[in-house]
Amino acid sequence: FALLYAGMQVMKYAPLETFITVKSMTPVLFSITEYLLLGRDLPNWKSAASLVGIVVGAALYVKVDAYASVKAYMFCGVFLVAAVSEGLVAKTTIEKVKLNNWSRSYNINVLSVPLALAQLLLAGEHLQYKD
């Protein structure tokens, strides 16, 4: 939920372009954290050059971003941490638990049912259907 919440808050306090620019940084951070935490190889020189291009473009955008606030960039940081954390957990889980695509999709949907029901009850949406 942190990823979704942070993304919504970024879009609340900053233009869409800011969110897209921040989101483009996830492969950069993902590559670094995979190297540091999972012992993976660093990207080859072509991929590294592309990642550097992403960082330079993002830095230039932030420098000229006149509409975003400090609060927006704080939520950008939360978004990046949540996105990279979720990605690392998902990638590690997929590698360790061998499932075909159908089984993986089925399990994700089954696991989401209790969360959806809890959200339904907490939001009071079930009261709308009593009448």
C-alpha positions as a Markdown table, in Angstrom:
| # | Residue | x | y | z |
|---|---|---|---|---|
| 1 | Phe | 0.0 | 0.0 | 0.0 |
| 2 | Ala | 3.0 | 2.3 | 0.5 |
| 3 | Leu | 3.7 | 2.3 | -3.2 |
| 4 | Leu | 0.2 | 3.2 | -4.2 |
| 5 | Tyr | -0.3 | 5.8 | -1.4 |
| 6 | Ala | 3.0 | 7.5 | -2.2 |
| 7 | Gly | 2.3 | 7.6 | -5.9 |
| 8 | Met | -1.1 | 9.2 | -5.3 |
| 9 | Gln | 0.4 | 11.8 | -3.0 |
| 10 | Val | 3.1 | 12.6 | -5.6 |
| 11 | Met | 0.4 | 13.2 | -8.1 |
| 12 | Lys | -1.5 | 15.3 | -5.6 |
| 13 | Tyr | 1.4 | 17.7 | -4.9 |
| 14 | Ala | 3.3 | 17.7 | -8.2 |
| 15 | Pro | 2.6 | 17.6 | -11.9 |
| 16 | Leu | 2.4 | 14.2 | -13.7 |
| 17 | Glu | 5.7 | 14.9 | -15.4 |
| 18 | Thr | 7.4 | 14.9 | -12.0 |
| 19 | Phe | 5.9 | 11.5 | -11.2 |
| 20 | Ile | 7.0 | 10.1 | -14.5 |
| 21 | Thr | 10.5 | 11.4 | -14.0 |
| 22 | Val | 10.8 | 9.9 | -10.5 |
| 23 | Lys | 9.3 | 6.6 | -11.7 |
| 24 | Ser | 12.0 | 6.5 | -14.4 |
| 25 | Met | 14.6 | 6.3 | -11.7 |
| 26 | Thr | 13.5 | 2.9 | -10.4 |
| 27 | Pro | 15.6 | 0.8 | -12.8 |
| 28 | Val | 18.7 | 2.7 | -11.6 |
| 29 | Leu | 18.0 | 2.1 | -8.0 |
| 30 | Phe | 16.9 | -1.5 | -8.7 |
| 31 | Ser | 20.3 | -2.2 | -10.4 |
| 32 | Ile | 22.2 | -0.8 | -7.5 |
| 33 | Thr | 20.3 | -2.6 | -4.8 |
| 34 | Glu | 20.4 | -5.9 | -6.7 |
| 35 | Tyr | 24.2 | -5.5 | -6.9 |
| 36 | Leu | 24.5 | -4.5 | -3.2 |
| 37 | Leu | 22.0 | -6.8 | -1.6 |
| 38 | Leu | 21.6 | -9.8 | -3.9 |
| 39 | Gly | 25.1 | -10.1 | -5.3 |
| 40 | Arg | 24.1 | -9.6 | -8.9 |
| 41 | Asp | 26.4 | -8.3 | -11.6 |
| 42 | Leu | 26.4 | -4.6 | -12.4 |
| 43 | Pro | 24.9 | -3.7 | -15.8 |
| 44 | Asn | 27.1 | -3.8 | -18.8 |
| 45 | Trp | 28.5 | -0.6 | -20.2 |
| 46 | Lys | 25.6 | 0.0 | -22.7 |
| 47 | Ser | 23.0 | -0.5 | -19.9 |
| 48 | Ala | 25.1 | 1.6 | -17.5 |
| 49 | Ala | 25.3 | 4.4 | -20.1 |
| 50 | Ser | 21.5 | 4.3 | -20.4 |
| 51 | Leu | 21.1 | 4.4 | -16.7 |
| 52 | Val | 23.4 | 7.4 | -16.4 |
| 53 | Gly | 21.3 | 9.1 | -19.1 |
| 54 | Ile | 18.2 | 8.5 | -17.0 |
| 55 | Val | 19.9 | 10.0 | -13.9 |
| 56 | Val | 21.1 | 13.1 | -15.9 |
| 57 | Gly | 17.7 | 13.6 | -17.4 |
| 58 | Ala | 16.0 | 13.3 | -14.1 |
| 59 | Ala | 18.4 | 15.7 | -12.4 |
| 60 | Leu | 17.9 | 18.3 | -15.2 |
| 61 | Tyr | 14.1 | 18.0 | -14.8 |
| 62 | Val | 14.3 | 18.4 | -11.0 |
| 63 | Lys | 16.5 | 21.5 | -11.5 |
| 64 | Val | 13.8 | 23.2 | -13.7 |
| 65 | Asp | 10.7 | 21.8 | -12.0 |
| 66 | Ala | 8.9 | 24.9 | -10.9 |
| 67 | Tyr | 5.6 | 23.3 | -9.7 |
| 68 | Ala | 6.6 | 20.5 | -7.3 |
| 69 | Ser | 7.0 | 21.1 | -3.6 |
| 70 | Val | 9.3 | 19.6 | -0.9 |
| 71 | Lys | 6.4 | 17.6 | 0.2 |
| 72 | Ala | 6.0 | 16.1 | -3.3 |
| 73 | Tyr | 9.7 | 15.1 | -3.4 |
| 74 | Met | 9.4 | 13.6 | 0.0 |
| 75 | Phe | 6.7 | 11.3 | -1.3 |
| 76 | Cys | 8.8 | 10.7 | -4.3 |
| 77 | Gly | 11.5 | 9.3 | -2.0 |
| 78 | Val | 8.9 | 7.1 | -0.3 |
| 79 | Phe | 7.7 | 5.9 | -3.7 |
| 80 | Leu | 11.2 | 5.0 | -4.8 |
| 81 | Val | 11.9 | 3.0 | -1.6 |
| 82 | Ala | 8.6 | 1.2 | -1.8 |
| 83 | Ala | 8.9 | 0.4 | -5.5 |
| 84 | Val | 12.5 | -1.0 | -5.2 |
| 85 | Ser | 11.6 | -2.9 | -2.1 |
| 86 | Glu | 8.5 | -4.4 | -3.7 |
| 87 | Gly | 10.4 | -5.3 | -6.8 |
| 88 | Leu | 13.2 | -7.0 | -4.9 |
| 89 | Val | 10.8 | -9.0 | -2.9 |
| 90 | Ala | 8.8 | -10.0 | -6.0 |
| 91 | Lys | 11.9 | -10.9 | -8.0 |
| 92 | Thr | 13.4 | -13.0 | -5.1 |
| 93 | Thr | 10.1 | -14.8 | -4.5 |
| 94 | Ile | 9.6 | -15.6 | -8.2 |
| 95 | Glu | 13.1 | -17.1 | -8.4 |
| 96 | Lys | 12.7 | -19.1 | -5.2 |
| 97 | Val | 9.1 | -20.4 | -5.7 |
| 98 | Lys | 8.7 | -22.0 | -9.0 |
| 99 | Leu | 5.2 | -21.5 | -10.3 |
| 100 | Asn | 3.8 | -21.2 | -13.8 |
| 101 | Asn | 2.2 | -17.9 | -14.9 |
| 102 | Trp | -1.4 | -19.2 | -14.2 |
| 103 | Ser | -0.5 | -20.3 | -10.7 |
| 104 | Arg | 1.3 | -17.1 | -9.9 |
| 105 | Ser | -1.7 | -15.0 | -11.0 |
| 106 | Tyr | -4.1 | -17.2 | -9.1 |
| 107 | Asn | -2.1 | -16.9 | -5.9 |
| 108 | Ile | -1.9 | -13.1 | -6.2 |
| 109 | Asn | -5.6 | -12.8 | -6.7 |
| 110 | Val | -6.4 | -15.2 | -3.9 |
| 111 | Leu | -4.1 | -13.3 | -1.5 |
| 112 | Ser | -5.8 | -10.0 | -2.5 |
| 113 | Val | -9.3 | -11.1 | -1.5 |
| 114 | Pro | -8.8 | -10.6 | 2.3 |
| 115 | Leu | -7.3 | -7.1 | 1.7 |
| 116 | Ala | -10.2 | -6.2 | -0.6 |
| 117 | Leu | -12.8 | -7.4 | 1.9 |
| 118 | Ala | -11.1 | -5.5 | 4.7 |
| 119 | Gln | -11.0 | -2.3 | 2.6 |
| 120 | Leu | -14.7 | -2.8 | 1.7 |
| 121 | Leu | -15.6 | -3.1 | 5.4 |
| 122 | Leu | -13.4 | -0.3 | 6.6 |
| 123 | Ala | -14.6 | 2.1 | 3.9 |
| 124 | Gly | -18.2 | 1.3 | 4.7 |
| 125 | Glu | -19.0 | 0.4 | 1.1 |
| 126 | His | -21.0 | -2.6 | 2.2 |
| 127 | Leu | -23.6 | -0.2 | 3.7 |
| 128 | Gln | -24.5 | 1.1 | 0.3 |
| 129 | Tyr | -25.8 | -2.3 | -0.8 |
| 130 | Lys | -28.2 | -2.9 | 2.2 |
| 131 | Asp | -31.1 | -1.0 | 0.7 |
